[in-house]
Short mmCIF file of C-alpha atoms in Angstrom, two decimals:
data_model
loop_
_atom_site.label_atom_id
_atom_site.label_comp_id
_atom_site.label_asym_id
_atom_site.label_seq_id
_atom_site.Cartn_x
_atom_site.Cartn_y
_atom_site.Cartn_z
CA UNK V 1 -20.69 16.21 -4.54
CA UNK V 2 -22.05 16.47 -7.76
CA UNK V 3 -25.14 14.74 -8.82
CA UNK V 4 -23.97 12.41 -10.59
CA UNK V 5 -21.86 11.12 -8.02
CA UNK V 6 -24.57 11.28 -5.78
CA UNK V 7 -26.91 9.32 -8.12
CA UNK V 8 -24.88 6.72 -8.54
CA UNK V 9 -23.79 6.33 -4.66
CA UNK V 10 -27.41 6.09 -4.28
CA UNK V 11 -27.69 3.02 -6.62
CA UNK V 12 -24.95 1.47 -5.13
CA UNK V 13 -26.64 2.09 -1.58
CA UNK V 14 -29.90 0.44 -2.83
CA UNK V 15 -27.46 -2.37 -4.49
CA UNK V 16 -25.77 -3.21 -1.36
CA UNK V 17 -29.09 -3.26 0.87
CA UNK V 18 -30.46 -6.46 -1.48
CA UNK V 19 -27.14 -8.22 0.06
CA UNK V 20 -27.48 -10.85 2.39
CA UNK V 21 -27.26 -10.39 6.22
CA UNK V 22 -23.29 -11.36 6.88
CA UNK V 23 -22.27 -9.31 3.72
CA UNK V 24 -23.90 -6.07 4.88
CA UNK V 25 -22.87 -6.40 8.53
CA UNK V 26 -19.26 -7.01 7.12
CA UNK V 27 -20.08 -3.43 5.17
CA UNK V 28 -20.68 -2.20 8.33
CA UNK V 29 -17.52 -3.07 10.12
CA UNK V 30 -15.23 -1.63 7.10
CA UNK V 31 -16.65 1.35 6.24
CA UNK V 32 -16.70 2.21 10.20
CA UNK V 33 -19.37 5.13 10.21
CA UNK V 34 -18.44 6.07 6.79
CA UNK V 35 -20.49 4.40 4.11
CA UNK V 36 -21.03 7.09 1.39
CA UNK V 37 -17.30 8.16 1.33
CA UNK V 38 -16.85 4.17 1.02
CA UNK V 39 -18.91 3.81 -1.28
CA UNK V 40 -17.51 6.54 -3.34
CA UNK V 41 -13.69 4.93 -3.04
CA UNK V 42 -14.98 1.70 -5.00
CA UNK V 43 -16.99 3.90 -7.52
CA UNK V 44 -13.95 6.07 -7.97
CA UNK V 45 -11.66 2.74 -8.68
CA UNK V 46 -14.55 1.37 -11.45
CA UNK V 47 -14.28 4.97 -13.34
CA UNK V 48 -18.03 5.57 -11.36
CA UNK V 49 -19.38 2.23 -12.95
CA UNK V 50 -22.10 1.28 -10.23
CA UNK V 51 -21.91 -2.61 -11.47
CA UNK V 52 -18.39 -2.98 -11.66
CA UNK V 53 -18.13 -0.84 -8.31
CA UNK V 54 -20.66 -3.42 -7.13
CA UNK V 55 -19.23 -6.58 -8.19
CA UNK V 56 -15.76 -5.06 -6.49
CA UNK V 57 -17.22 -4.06 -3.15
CA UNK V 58 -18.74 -7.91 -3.02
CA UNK V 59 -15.63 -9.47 -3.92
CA UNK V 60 -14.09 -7.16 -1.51
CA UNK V 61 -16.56 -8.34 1.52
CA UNK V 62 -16.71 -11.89 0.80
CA UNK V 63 -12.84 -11.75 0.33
CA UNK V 64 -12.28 -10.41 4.30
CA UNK V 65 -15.10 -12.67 5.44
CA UNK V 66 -13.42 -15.96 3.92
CA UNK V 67 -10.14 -15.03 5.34
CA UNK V 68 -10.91 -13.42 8.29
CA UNK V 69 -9.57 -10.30 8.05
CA UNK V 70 -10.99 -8.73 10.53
CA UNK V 71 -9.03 -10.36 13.16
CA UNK V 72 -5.89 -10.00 11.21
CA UNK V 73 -4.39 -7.25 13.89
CA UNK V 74 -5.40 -10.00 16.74
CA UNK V 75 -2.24 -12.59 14.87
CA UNK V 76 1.15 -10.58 15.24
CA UNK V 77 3.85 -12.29 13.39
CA UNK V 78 6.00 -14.21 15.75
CA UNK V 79 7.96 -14.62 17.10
CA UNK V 80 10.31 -11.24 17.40
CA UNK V 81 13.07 -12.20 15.19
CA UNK V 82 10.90 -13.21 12.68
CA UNK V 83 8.76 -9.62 12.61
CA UNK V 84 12.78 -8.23 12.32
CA UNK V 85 13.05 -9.96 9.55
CA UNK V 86 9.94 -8.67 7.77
CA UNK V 87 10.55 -6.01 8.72
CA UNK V 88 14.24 -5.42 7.76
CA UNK V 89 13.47 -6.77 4.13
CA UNK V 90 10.05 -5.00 3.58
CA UNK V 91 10.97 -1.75 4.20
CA UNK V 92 7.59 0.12 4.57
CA UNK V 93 6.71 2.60 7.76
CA UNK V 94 4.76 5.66 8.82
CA UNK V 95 6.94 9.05 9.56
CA UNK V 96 4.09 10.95 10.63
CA UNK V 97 1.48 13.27 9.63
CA UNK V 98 1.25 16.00 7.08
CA UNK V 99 0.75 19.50 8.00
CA UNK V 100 -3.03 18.69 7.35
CA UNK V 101 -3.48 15.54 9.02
CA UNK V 102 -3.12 13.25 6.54
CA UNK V 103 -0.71 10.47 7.30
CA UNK V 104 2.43 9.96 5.83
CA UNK V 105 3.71 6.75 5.05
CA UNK V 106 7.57 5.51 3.22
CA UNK V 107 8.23 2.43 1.17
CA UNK V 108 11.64 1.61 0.65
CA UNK V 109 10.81 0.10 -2.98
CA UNK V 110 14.55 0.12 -4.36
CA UNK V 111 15.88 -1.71 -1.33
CA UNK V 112 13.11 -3.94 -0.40
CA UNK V 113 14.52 -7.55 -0.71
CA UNK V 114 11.81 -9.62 0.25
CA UNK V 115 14.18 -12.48 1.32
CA UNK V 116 14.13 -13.15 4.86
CA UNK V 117 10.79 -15.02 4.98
CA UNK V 118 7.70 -16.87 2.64
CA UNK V 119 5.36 -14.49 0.94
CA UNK V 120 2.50 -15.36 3.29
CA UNK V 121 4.80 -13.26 6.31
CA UNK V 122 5.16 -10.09 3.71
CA UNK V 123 1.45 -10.58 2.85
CA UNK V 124 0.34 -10.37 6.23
CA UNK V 125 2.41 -7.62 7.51
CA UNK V 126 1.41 -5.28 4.71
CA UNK V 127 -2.11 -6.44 5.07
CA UNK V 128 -1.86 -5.22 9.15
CA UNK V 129 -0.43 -2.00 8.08
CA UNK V 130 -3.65 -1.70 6.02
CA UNK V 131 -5.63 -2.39 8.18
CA UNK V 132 -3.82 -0.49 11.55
CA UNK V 133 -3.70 2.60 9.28
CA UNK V 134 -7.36 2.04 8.50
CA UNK V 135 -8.74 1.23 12.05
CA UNK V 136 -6.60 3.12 14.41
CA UNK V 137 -4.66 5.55 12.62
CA UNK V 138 -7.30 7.75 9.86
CA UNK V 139 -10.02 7.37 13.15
CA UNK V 140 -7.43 9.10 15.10
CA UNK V 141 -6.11 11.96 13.21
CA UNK V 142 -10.23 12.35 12.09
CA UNK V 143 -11.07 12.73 15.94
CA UNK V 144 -7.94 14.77 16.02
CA UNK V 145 -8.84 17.39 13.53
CA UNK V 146 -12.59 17.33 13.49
CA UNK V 147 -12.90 15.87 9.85
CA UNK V 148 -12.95 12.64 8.12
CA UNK V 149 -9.22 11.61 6.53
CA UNK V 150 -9.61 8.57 4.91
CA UNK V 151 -6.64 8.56 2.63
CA UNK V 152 -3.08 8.54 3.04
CA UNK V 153 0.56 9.93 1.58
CA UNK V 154 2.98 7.82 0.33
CA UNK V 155 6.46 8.04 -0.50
CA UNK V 156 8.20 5.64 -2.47
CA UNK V 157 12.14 5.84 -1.96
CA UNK V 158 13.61 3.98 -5.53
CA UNK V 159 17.24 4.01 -3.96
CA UNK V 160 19.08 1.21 -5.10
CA UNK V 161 16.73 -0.01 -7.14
CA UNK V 162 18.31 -2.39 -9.53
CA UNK V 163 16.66 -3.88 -13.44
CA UNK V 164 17.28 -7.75 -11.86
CA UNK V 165 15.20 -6.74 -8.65
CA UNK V 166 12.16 -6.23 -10.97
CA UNK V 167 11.95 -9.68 -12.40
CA UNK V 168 13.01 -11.65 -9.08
CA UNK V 169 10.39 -9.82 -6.71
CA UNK V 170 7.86 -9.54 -9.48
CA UNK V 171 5.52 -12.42 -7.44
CA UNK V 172 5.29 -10.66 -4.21
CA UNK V 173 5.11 -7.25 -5.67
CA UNK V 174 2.09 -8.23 -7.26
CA UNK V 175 0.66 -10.07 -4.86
CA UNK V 176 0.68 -7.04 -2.97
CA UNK V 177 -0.56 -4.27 -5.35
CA UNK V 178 -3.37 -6.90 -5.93
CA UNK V 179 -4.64 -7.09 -2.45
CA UNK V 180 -4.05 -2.91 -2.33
CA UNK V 181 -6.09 -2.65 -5.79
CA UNK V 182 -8.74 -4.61 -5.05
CA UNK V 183 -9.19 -4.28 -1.33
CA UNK V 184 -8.33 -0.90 -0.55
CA UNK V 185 -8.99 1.51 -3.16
CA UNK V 186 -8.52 4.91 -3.41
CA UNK V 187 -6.39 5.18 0.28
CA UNK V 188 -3.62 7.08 -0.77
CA UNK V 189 -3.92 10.77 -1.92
CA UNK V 190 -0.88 11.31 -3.23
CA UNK V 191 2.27 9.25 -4.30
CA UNK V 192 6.19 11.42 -4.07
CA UNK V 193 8.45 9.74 -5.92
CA UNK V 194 12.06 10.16 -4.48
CA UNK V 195 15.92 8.99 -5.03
CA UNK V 196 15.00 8.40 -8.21
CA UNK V 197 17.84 6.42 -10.64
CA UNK V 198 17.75 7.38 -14.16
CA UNK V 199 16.37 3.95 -15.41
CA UNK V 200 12.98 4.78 -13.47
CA UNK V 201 12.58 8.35 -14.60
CA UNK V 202 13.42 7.03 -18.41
CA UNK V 203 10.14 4.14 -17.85
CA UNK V 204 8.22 7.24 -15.89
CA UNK V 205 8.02 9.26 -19.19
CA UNK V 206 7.19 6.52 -21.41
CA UNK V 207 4.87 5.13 -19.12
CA UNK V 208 3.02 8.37 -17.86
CA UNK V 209 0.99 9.43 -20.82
CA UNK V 210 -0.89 5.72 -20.83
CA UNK V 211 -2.11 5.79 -17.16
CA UNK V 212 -5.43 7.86 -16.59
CA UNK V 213 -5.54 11.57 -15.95
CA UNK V 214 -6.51 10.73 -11.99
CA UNK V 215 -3.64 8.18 -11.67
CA UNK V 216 -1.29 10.98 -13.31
CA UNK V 217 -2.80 13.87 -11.12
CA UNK V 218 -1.85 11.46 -7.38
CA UNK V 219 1.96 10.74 -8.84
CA UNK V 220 4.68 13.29 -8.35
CA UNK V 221 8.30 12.87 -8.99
CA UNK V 222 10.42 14.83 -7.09
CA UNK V 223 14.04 16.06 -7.34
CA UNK V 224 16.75 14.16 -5.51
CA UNK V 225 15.15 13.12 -2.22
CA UNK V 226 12.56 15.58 -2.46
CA UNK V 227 12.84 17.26 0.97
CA UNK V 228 12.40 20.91 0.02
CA UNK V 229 8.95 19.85 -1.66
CA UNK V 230 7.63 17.64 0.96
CA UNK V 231 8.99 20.60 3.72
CA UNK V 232 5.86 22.36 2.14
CA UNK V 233 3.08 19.90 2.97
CA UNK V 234 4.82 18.62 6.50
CA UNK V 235 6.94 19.48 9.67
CA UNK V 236 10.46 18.27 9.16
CA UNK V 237 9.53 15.58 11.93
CA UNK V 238 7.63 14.22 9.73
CA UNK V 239 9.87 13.71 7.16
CA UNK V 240 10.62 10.58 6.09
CA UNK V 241 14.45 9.65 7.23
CA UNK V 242 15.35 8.72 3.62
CA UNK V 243 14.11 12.59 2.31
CA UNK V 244 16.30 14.60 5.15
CA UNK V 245 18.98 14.98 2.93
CA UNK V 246 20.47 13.75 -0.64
CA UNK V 247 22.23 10.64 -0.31
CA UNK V 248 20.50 9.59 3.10
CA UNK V 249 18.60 6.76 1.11
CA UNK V 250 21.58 5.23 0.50
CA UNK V 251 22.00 2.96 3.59
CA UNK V 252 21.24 -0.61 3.60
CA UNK V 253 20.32 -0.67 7.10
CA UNK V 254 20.68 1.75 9.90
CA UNK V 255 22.82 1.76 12.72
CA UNK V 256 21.27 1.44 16.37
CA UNK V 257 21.59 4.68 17.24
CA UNK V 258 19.54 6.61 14.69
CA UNK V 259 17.20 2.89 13.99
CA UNK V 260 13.96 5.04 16.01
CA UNK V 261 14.34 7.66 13.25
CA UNK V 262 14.49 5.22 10.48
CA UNK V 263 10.76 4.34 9.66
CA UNK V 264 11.39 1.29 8.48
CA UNK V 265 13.11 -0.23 11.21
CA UNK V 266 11.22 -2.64 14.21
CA UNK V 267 12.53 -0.34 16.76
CA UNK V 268 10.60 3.23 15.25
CA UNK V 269 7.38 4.28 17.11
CA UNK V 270 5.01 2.80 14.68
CA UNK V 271 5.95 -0.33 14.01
CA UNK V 272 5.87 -0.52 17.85
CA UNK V 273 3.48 1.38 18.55
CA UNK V 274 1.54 -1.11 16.02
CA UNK V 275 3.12 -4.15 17.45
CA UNK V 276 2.45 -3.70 20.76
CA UNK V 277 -0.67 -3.07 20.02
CA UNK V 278 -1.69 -6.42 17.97
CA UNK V 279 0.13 -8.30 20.91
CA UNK V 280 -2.86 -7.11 23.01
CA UNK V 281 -5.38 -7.95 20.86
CA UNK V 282 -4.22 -10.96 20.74
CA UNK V 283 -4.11 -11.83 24.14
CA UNK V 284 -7.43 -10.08 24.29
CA UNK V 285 -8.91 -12.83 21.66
CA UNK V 286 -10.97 -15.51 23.03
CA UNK V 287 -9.73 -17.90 20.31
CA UNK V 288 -7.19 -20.81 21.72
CA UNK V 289 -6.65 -22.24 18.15
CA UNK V 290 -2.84 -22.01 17.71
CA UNK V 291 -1.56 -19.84 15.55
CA UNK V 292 -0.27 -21.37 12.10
CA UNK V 293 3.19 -21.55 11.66
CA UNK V 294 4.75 -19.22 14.26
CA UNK V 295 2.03 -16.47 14.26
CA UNK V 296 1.80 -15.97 10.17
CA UNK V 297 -1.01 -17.60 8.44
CA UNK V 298 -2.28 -17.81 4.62
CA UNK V 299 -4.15 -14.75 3.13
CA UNK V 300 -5.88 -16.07 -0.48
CA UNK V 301 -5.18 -13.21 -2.85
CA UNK V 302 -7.90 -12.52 -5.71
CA UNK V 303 -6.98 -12.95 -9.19
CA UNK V 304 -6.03 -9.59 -10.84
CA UNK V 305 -8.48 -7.84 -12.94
CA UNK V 306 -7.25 -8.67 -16.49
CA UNK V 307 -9.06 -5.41 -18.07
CA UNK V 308 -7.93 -2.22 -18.22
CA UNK V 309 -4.51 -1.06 -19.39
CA UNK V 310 -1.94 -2.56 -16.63
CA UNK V 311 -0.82 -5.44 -20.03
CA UNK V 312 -0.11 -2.25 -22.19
CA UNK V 313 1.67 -0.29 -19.24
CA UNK V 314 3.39 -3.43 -18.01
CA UNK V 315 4.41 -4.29 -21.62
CA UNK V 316 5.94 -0.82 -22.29
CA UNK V 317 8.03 -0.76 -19.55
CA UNK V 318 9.56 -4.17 -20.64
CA UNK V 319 10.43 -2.67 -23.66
CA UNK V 320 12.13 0.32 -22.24
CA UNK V 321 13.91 -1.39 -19.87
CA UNK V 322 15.95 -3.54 -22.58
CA UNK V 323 16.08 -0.38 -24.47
CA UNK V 324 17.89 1.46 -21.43
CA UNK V 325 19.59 -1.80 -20.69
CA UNK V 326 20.63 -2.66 -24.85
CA UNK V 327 21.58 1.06 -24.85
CA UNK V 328 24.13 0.78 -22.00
CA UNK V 329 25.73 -2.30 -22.62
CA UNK V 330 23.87 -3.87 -20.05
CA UNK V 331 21.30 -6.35 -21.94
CA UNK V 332 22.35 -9.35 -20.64
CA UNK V 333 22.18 -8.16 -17.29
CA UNK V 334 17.44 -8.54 -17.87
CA UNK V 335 18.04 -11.15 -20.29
CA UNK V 336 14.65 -12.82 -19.65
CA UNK V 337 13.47 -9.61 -17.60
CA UNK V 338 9.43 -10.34 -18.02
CA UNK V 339 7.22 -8.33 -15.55
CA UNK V 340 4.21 -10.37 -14.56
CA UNK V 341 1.55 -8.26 -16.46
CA UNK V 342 -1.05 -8.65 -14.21
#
């Protein structure tokens, strides 16, 4: 690490040990044996800032503490139907692990509908698959392969993604990268862009030279469904179901005989493997309070930071999408497309 790094880990160390009591045993239970390289996440995501990396690992602490997220994988969503539901319209799942040991994980971000239940249900879930990928999954594959992984590989599928979607999901979408930005920092390593349609590759180039160098470096878009790429970093078991070959994103839904293969579905090994195991902690709780309304319950989600250059980014790809849209004949089809531009 070089010194400067170090040196400024070191202040935010000596920061965080002024904190009070509750905030620093709170530190304690996220960073799970781990503090420098957690320390180093929030530094990254402040551009190595130690005050703004301290204000955001505060926020961050009293943010878990006032809505209890450490017992978030203790309140499965319930009942059954309802976590189909979730799960059939937020189309997110682990495949499985890359050659390395680094987890793999698919988001379905073209066909994700989001309308099968409220925005606290979609909240919740993604905020479990956080924090089941954080406490049981990274532990794992570190004990596994005799080295901390603290980071993650995602792979965003943008089948069927559609210039209306953007505007009507626009509230949960950024509900959700605003609990990722601010809460978990610096957990994925890489991003593989697949199934691209030509309207996102059109915003990608525009949009590409404004984000920073280390945001450019994690995003890669790949050709078609990008399975001879990702073949290189994992085992084709691995593979997400939507990147075995072209066209295999297309699906709405799978059938019930290949449904275990699909990632996203209830029925693959993760999501059971995950539900199964929240059921237990549940009944392993000693709290009798019952649950609020049918399992889910409401996470506060912090205001966005308004610095930065998500209005310019946000802005731009406005403007190219009634470009695309104008120069297709299709401009009344986003007539009053506005992306929320925080």
């Amino acid at each position: 690490m070089e010194q400067a790094a170090e040196e400024a880990i070191q202040k935010l160390s000596a920061l965080i040990d002024q904190a009070d009591a509750t905030l620093k045993s709170e530190f304690e239970i996220m960073h799970q044996g781990y503090p420098t390289e957690t320390m180093a996440r929030f530094l990254k995501a402040r551009d190595w800032n130690v005050d703004r990396a301290h204000k955001m690992l505060l926020d961050c602490l009293n943010w878990r503490i006032e809505n209890d997220i450490d017992d978030i994988l203790s309140k499965p969503i319930v009942p059954t139907d309802l976590f189909r539901s979730v799960r059939e319209s937020q189309l997110y799942g682990m495949s499985g692990f890359s050659k390395d040991g680094i987890p793999v994980f698919a988001l379905g971000v073209g066909r994700s509908s989001y309308d099968k239940a409220s925005v606290h249900y979609y909240v919740q879930s993604h905020i479990q698959i956080n924090e089941y990928r954080d406490g049981v999954v990274l532990p794992a594959a570190s004990k596994k392969h005799g080295r901390p992984i603290h980071a993650c590989i995602k792979v965003l599928d943008m089948t069927g993604l559609r210039l209306t979607a953007l505007s009507q999901m626009k509230q949960i979408l950024t509900t959700i990268s605003t609990v990722d930005d601010l809460n978990y920092p610096e957990k994925t390593e890489t991003y593989y862009i697949v199934n691209a349609p030509y309207v996102f590759s059109a915003c990608w180039r525009v949009v590409k030279p404004l984000l920073q160098e280390r945001t450019r470096k994690k995003v890669q878009v790949l050709n078609g469904c990008g399975r001879d790429e990702l073949l290189k970093i994992m085992d084709p078991s691995s593979l997400p179901h939507v990147c075995r070959k072209e066209g295999s994103g297309s699906s709405r839904r799978s059938t019930n005989s290949d449904s275990v293969d699909d990632c996203y579905s209830a029925e693959h090994w993760f999501h059971q493997e995950m539900y199964n195991y929240m059921k237990q902690q549940s009944e392993a709780t000693e709290d009798t309070v019952a649950p609020i309304k049918q399992g889910s319950f409401h996470v506060a989600v912090p205001e966005p930071n308004p610095e930065g250059s998500k209005v310019k980014i946000v802005k731009t790809i406005e403007a190219e999408v009634h470009k695309i849209a104008d120069q297709n004949g299709l401009e009344d089809s986003v007539k009053g497309l506005e992306l929320n531009n925080q």
